[in-house]
Every structure is written in C-alpha cells, then in structure tokens.
PDB file of N, CA and C in Angstrom:
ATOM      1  N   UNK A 986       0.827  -1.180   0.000  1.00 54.00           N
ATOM      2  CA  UNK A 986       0.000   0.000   0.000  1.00 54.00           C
ATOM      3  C   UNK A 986       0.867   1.237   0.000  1.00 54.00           C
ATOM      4  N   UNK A 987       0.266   2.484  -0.272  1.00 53.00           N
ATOM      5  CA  UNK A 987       1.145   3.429  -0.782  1.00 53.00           C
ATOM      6  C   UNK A 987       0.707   4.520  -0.153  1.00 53.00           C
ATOM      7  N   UNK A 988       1.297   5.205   0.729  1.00 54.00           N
ATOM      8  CA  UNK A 988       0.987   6.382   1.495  1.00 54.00           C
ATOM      9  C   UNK A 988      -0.009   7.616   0.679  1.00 54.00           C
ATOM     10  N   UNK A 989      -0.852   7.857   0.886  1.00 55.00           N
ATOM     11  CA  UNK A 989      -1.538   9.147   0.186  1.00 55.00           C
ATOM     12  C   UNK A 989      -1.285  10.586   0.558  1.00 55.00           C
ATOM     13  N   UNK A 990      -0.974  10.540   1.446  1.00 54.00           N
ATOM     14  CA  UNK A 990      -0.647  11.901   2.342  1.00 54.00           C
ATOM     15  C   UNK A 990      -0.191  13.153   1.059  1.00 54.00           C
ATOM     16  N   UNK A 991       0.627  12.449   0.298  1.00 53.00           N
ATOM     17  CA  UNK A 991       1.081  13.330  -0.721  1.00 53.00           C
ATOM     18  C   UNK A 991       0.010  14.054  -1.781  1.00 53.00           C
ATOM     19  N   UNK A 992      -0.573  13.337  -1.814  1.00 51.00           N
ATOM     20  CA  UNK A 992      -2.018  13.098  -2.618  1.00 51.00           C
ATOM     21  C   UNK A 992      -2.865  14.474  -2.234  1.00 51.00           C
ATOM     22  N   UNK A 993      -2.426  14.872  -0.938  1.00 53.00           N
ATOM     23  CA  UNK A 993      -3.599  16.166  -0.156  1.00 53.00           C
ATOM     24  C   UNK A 993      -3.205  17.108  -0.142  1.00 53.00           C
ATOM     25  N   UNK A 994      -2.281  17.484  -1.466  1.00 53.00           N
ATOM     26  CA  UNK A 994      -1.647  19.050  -1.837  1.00 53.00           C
ATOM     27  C   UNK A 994      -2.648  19.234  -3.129  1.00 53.00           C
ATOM     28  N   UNK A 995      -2.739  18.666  -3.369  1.00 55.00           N
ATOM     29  CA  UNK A 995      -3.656  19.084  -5.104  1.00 55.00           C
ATOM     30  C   UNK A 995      -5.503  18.725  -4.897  1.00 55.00           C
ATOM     31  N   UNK A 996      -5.803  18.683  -3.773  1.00 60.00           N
ATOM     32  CA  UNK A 996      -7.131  18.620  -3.334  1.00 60.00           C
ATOM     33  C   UNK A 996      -7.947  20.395  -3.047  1.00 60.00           C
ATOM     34  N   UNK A 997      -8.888  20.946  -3.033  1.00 62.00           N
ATOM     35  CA  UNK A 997      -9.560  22.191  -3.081  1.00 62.00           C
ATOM     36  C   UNK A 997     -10.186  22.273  -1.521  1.00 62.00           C
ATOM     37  N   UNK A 998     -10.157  23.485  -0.812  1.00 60.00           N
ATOM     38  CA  UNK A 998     -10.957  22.950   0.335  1.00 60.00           C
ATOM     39  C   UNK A 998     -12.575  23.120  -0.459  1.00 60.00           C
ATOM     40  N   UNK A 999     -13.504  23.175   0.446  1.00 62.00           N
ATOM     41  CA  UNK A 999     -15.027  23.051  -0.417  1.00 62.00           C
ATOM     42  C   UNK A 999     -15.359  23.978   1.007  1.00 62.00           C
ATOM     43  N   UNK A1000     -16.165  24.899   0.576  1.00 63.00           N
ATOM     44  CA  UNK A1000     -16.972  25.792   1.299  1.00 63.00           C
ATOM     45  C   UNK A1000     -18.641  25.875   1.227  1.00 63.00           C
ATOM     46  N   UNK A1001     -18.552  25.621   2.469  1.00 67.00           N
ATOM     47  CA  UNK A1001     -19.484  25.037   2.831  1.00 67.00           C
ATOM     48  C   UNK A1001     -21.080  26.315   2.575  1.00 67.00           C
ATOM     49  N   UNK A1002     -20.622  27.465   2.909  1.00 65.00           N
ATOM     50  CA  UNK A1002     -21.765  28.906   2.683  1.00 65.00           C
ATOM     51  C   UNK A1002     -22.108  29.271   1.545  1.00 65.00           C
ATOM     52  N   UNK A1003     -21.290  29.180   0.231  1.00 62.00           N
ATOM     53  CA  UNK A1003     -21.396  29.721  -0.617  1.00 62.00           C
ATOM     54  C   UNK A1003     -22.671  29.577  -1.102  1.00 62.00           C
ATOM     55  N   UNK A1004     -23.212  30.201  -1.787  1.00 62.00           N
ATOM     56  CA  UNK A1004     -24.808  30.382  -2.524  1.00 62.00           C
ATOM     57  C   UNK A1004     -24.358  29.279  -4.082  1.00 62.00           C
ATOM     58  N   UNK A1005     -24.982  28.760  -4.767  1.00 59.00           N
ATOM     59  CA  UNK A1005     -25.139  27.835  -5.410  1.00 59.00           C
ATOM     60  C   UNK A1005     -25.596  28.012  -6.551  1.00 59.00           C
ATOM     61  N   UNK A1006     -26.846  29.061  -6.097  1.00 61.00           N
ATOM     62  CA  UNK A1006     -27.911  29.696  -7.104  1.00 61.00           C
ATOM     63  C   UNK A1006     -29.168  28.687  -7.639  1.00 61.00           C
ATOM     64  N   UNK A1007     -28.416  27.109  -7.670  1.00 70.00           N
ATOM     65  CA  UNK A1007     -29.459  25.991  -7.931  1.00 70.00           C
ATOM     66  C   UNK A1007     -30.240  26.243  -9.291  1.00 70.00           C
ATOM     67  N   UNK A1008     -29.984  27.094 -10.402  1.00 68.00           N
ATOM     68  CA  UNK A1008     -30.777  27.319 -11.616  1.00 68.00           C
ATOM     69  C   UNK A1008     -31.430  27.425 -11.663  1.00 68.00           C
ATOM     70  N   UNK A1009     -32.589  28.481 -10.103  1.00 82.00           N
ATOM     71  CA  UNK A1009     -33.664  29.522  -9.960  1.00 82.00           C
ATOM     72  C   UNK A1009     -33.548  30.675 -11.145  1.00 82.00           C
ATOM     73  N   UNK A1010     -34.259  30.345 -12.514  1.00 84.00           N
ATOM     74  CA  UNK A1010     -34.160  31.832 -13.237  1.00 84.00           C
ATOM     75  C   UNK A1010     -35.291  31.034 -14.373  1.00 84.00           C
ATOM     76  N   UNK A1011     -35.597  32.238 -15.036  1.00 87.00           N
ATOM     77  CA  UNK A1011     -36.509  31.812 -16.148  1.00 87.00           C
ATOM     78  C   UNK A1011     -36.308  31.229 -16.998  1.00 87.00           C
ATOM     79  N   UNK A1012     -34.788  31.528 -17.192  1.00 88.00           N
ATOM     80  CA  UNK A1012     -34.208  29.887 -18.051  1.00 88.00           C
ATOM     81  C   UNK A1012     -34.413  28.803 -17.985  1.00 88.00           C
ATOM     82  N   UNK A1013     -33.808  28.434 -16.791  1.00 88.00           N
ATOM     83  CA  UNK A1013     -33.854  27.254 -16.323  1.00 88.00           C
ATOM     84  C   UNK A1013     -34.966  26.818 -16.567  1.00 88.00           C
ATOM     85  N   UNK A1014     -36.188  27.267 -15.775  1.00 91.00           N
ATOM     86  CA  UNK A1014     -37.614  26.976 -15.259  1.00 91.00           C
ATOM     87  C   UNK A1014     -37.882  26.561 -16.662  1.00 91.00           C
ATOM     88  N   UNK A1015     -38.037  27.546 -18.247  1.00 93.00           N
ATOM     89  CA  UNK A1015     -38.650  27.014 -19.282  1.00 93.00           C
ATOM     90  C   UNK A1015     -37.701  26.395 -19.774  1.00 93.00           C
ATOM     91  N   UNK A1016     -36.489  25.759 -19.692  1.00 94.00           N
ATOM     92  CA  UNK A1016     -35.900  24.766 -20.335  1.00 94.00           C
ATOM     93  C   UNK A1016     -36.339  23.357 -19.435  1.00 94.00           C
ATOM     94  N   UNK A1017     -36.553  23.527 -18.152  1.00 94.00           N
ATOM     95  CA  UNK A1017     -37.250  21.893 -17.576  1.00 94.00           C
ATOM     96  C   UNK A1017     -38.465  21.913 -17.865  1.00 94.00           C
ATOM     97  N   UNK A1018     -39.456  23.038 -18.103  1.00 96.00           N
ATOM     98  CA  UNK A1018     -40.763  22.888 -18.446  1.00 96.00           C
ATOM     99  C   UNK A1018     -40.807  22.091 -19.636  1.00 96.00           C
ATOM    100  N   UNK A1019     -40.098  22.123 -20.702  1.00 97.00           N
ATOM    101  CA  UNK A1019     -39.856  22.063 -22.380  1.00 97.00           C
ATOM    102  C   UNK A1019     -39.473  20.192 -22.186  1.00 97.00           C
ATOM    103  N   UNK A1020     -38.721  20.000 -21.573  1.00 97.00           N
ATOM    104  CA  UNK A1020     -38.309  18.782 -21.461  1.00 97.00           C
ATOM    105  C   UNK A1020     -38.808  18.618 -20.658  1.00 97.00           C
ATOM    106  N   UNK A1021     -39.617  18.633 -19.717  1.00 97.00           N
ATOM    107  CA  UNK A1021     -40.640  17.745 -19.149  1.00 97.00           C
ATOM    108  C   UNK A1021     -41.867  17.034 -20.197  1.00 97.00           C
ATOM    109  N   UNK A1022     -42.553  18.434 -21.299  1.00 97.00           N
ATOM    110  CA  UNK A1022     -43.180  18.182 -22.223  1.00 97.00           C
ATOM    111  C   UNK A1022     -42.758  17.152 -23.158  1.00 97.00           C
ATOM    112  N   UNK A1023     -41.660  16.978 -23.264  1.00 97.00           N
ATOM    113  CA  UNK A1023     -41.347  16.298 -24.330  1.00 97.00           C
ATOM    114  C   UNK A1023     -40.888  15.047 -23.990  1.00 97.00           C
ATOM    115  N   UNK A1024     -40.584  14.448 -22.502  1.00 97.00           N
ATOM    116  CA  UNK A1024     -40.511  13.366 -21.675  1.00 97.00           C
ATOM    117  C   UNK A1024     -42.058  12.480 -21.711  1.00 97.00           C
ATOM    118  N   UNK A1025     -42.527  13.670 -21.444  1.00 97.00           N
ATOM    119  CA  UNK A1025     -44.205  12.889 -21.135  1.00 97.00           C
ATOM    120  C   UNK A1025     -44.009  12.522 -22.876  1.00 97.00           C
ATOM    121  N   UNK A1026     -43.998  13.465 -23.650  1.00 97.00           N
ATOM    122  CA  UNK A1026     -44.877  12.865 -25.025  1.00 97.00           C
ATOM    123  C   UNK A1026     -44.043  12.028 -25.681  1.00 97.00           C
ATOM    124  N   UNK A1027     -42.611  11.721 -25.374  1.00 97.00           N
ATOM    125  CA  UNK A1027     -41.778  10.986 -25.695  1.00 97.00           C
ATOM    126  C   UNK A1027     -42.581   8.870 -24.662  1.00 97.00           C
ATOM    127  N   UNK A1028     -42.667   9.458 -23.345  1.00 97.00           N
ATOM    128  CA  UNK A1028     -43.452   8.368 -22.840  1.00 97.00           C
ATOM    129  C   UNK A1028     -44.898   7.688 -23.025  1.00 97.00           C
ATOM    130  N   UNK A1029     -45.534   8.894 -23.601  1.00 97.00           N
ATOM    131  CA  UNK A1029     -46.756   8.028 -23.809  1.00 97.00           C
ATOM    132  C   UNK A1029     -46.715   7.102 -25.790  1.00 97.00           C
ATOM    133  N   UNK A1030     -45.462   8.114 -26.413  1.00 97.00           N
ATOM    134  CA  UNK A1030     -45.688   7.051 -27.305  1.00 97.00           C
ATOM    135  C   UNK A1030     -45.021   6.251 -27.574  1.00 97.00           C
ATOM    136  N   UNK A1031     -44.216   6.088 -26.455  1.00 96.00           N
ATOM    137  CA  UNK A1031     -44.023   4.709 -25.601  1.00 96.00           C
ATOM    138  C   UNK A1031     -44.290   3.336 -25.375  1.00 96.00           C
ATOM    139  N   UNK A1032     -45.656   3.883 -24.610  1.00 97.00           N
ATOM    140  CA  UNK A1032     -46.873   2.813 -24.029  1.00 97.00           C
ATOM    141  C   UNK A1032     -47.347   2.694 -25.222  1.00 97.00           C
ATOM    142  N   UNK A1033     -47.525   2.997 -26.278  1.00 96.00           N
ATOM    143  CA  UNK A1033     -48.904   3.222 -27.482  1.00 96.00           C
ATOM    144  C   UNK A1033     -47.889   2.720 -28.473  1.00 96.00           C
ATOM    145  N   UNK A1034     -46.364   2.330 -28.248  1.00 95.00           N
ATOM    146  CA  UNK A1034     -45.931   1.819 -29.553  1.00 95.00           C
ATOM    147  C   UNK A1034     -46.030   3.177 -30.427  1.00 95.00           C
ATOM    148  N   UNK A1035     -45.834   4.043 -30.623  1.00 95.00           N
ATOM    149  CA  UNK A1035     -45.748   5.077 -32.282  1.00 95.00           C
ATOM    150  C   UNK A1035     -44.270   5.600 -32.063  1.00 95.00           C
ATOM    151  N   UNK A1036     -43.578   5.132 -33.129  1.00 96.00           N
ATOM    152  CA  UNK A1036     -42.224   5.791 -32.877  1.00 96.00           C
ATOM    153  C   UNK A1036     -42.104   7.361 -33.286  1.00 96.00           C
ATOM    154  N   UNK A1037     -42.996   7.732 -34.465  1.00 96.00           N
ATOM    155  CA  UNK A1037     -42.472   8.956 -35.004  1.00 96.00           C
ATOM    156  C   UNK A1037     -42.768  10.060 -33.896  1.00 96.00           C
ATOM    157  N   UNK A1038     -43.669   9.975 -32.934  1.00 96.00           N
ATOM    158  CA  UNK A1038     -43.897  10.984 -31.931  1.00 96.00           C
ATOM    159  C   UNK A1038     -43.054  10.615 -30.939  1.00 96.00           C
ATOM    160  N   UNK A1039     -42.455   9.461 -30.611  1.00 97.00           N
ATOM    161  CA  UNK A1039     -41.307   9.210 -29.483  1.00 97.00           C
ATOM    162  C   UNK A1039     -40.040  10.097 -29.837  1.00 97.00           C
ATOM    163  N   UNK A1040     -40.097  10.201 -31.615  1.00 97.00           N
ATOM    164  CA  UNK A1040     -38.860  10.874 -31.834  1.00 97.00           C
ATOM    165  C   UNK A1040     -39.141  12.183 -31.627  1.00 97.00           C
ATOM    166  N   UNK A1041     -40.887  12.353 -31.865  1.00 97.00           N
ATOM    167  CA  UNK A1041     -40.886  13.876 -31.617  1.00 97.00           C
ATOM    168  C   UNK A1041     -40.709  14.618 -29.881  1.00 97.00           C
ATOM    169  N   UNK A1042     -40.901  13.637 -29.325  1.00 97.00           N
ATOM    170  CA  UNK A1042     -40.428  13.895 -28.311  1.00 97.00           C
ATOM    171  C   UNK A1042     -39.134  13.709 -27.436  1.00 97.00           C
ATOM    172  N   UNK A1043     -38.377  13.481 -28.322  1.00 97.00           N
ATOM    173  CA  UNK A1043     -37.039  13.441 -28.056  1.00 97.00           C
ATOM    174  C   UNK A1043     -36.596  14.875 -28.685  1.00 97.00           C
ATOM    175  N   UNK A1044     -37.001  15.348 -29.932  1.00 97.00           N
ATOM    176  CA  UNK A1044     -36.692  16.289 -30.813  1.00 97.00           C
ATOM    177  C   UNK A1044     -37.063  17.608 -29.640  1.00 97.00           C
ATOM    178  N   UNK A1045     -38.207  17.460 -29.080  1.00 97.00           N
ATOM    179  CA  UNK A1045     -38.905  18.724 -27.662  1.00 97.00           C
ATOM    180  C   UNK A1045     -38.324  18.775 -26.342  1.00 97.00           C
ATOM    181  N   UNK A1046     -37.488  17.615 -26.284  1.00 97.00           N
ATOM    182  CA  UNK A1046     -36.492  17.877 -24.958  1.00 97.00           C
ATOM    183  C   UNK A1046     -35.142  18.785 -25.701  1.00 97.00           C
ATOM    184  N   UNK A1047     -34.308  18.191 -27.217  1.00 97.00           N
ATOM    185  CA  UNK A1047     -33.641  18.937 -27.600  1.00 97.00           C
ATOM    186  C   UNK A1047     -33.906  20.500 -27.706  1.00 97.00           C
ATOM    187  N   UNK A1048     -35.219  20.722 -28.136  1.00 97.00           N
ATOM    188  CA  UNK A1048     -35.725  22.106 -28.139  1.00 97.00           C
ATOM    189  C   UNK A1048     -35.400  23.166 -26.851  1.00 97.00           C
ATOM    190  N   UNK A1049     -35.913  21.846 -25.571  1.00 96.00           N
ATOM    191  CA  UNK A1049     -35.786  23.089 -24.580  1.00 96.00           C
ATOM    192  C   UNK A1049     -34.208  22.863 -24.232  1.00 96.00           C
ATOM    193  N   UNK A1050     -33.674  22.105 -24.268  1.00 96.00           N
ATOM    194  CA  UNK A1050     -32.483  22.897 -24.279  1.00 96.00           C
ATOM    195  C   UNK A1050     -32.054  24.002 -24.850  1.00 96.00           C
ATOM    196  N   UNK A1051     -32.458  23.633 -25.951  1.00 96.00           N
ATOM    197  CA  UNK A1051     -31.426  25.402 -27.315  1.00 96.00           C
ATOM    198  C   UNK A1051     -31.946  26.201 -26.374  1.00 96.00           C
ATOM    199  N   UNK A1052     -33.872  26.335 -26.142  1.00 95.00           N
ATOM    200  CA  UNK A1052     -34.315  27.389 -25.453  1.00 95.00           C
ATOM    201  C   UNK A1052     -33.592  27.914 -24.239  1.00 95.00           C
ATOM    202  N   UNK A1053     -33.174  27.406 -23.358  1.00 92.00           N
ATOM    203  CA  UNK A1053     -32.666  27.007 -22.595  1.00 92.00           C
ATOM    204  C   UNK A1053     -31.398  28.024 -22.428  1.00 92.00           C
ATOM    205  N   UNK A1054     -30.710  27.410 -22.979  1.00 92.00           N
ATOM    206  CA  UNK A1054     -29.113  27.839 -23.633  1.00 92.00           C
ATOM    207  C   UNK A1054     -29.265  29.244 -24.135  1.00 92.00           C
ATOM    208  N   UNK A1055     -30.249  29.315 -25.237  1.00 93.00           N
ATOM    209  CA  UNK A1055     -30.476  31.215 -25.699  1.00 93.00           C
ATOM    210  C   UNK A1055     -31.365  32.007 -24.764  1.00 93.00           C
ATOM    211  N   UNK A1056     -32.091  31.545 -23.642  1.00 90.00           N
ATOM    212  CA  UNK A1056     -32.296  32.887 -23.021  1.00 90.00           C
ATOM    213  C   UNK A1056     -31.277  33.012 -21.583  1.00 90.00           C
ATOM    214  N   UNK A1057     -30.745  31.974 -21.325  1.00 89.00           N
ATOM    215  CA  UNK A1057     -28.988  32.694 -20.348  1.00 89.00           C
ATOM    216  C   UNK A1057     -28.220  33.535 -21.266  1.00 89.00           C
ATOM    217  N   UNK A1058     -28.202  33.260 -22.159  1.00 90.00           N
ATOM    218  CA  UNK A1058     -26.839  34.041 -22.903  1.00 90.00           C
ATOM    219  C   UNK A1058     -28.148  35.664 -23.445  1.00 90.00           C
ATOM    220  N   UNK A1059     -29.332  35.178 -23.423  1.00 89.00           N
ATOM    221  CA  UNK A1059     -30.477  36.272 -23.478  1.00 89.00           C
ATOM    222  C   UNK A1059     -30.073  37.456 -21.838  1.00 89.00           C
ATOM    223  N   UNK A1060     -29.358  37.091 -20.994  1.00 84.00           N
ATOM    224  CA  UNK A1060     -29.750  37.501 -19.679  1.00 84.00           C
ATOM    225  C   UNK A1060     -30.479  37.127 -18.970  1.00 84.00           C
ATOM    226  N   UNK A1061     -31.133  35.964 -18.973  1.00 84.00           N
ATOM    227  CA  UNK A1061     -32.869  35.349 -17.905  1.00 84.00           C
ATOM    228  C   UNK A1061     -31.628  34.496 -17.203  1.00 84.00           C
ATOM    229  N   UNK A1062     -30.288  34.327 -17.349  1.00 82.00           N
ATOM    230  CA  UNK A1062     -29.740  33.035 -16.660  1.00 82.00           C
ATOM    231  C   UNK A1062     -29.641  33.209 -15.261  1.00 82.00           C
ATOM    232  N   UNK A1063     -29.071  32.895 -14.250  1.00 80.00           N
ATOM    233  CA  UNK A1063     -28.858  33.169 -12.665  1.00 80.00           C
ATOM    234  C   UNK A1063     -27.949  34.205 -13.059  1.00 80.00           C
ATOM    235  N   UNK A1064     -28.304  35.330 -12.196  1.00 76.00           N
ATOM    236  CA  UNK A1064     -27.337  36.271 -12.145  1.00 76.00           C
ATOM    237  C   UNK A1064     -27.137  37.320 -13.448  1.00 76.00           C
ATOM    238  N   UNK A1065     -28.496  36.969 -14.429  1.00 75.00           N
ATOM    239  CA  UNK A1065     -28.127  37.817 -16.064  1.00 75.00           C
ATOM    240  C   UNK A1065     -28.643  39.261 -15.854  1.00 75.00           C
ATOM    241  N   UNK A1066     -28.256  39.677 -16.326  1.00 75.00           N
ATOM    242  CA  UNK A1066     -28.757  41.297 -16.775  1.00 75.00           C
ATOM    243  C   UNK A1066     -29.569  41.612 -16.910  1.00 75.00           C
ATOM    244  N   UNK A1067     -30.955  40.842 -17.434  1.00 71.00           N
ATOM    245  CA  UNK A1067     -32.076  40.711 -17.293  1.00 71.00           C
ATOM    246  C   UNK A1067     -32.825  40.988 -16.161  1.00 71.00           C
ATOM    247  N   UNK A1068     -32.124  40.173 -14.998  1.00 71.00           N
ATOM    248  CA  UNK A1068     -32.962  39.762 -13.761  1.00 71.00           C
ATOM    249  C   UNK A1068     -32.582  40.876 -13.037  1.00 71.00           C
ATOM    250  N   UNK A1069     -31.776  41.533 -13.171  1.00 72.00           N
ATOM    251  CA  UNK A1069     -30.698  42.621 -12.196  1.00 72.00           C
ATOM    252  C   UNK A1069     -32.007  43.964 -11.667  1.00 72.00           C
ATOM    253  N   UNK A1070     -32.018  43.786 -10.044  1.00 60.00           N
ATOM    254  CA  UNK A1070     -33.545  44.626  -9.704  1.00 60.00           C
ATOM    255  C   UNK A1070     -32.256  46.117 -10.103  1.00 60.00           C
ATOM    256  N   UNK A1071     -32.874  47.034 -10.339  1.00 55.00           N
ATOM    257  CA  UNK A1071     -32.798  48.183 -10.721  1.00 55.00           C
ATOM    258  C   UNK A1071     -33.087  49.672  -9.626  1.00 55.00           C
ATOM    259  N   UNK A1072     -33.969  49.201  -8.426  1.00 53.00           N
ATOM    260  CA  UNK A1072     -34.521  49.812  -7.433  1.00 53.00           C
ATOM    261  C   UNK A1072     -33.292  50.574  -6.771  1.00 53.00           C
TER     262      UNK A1072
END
C-alpha cells in the first residue's frame, strides 16, 4: 500500500456557505418545463408503440435545451442582466 498523504496538496478545500444559485431563473424553469413536455410525449408514445412521436419527443427535450441555452446568454440566466432589480 502506498501512502496518500502526498495526494492532499492538489485537493480544493469546499466551502461550505457559498450560494449555489441551484438554476432559480426563467431559463432554467422554461428549459425543464420544455423537457418535461417532451418526456411525457416521448413516454406516452411509448406505451402506445408510435415511434415517429417518441422521436418527436425526443426532438422537444432537444428544443428546450437550445431554449434554454439562448435565453442565459439572453440575460434570464442566474445572475443575467435581465434579472438585475434596478430599485
């Protein structure tokens, strides 16, 4: 066995307070809304056997991503320019 001790110079400490943000923003929210939609309709044609709407619902989770992706870089992301109170 091989001593690790050395091993605990290139480790980060982790802080424990920091805010996270958790992807509270309107982005977020309509990019899981979008792929939730497209989970369900990807699952029910599923159960029902129809592939071309399974793909379409694979195609509506891809969607909310892009969506997703263009309104952070829009400013709606945590912390965007958008959201910034002004008061």
């Amino acid at each position: 066995m091989s001593n690790a001790s050395g091993s605990q110079s290139s480790t980060k400490a982790v802080v424990h307070g920091e805010d996270l943000g958790h992807g509270n923003s309107p982005a977020a929210w309509t990019c899981v809304f979008i792929m939730l939609i497209g989970s369900l309709v990807s699952s029910v044609a599923f159960i029902i056997a129809n592939s071309p709407i399974f793909w379409a619902g694979v195609v509506i989770v891809g969607i909310g991503l892009v969506v997703g992706w263009a309104m952070r870089r829009a400013g709606f992301g945590v912390g965007g320019s958008k959201l910034k109170n002004t008061h």
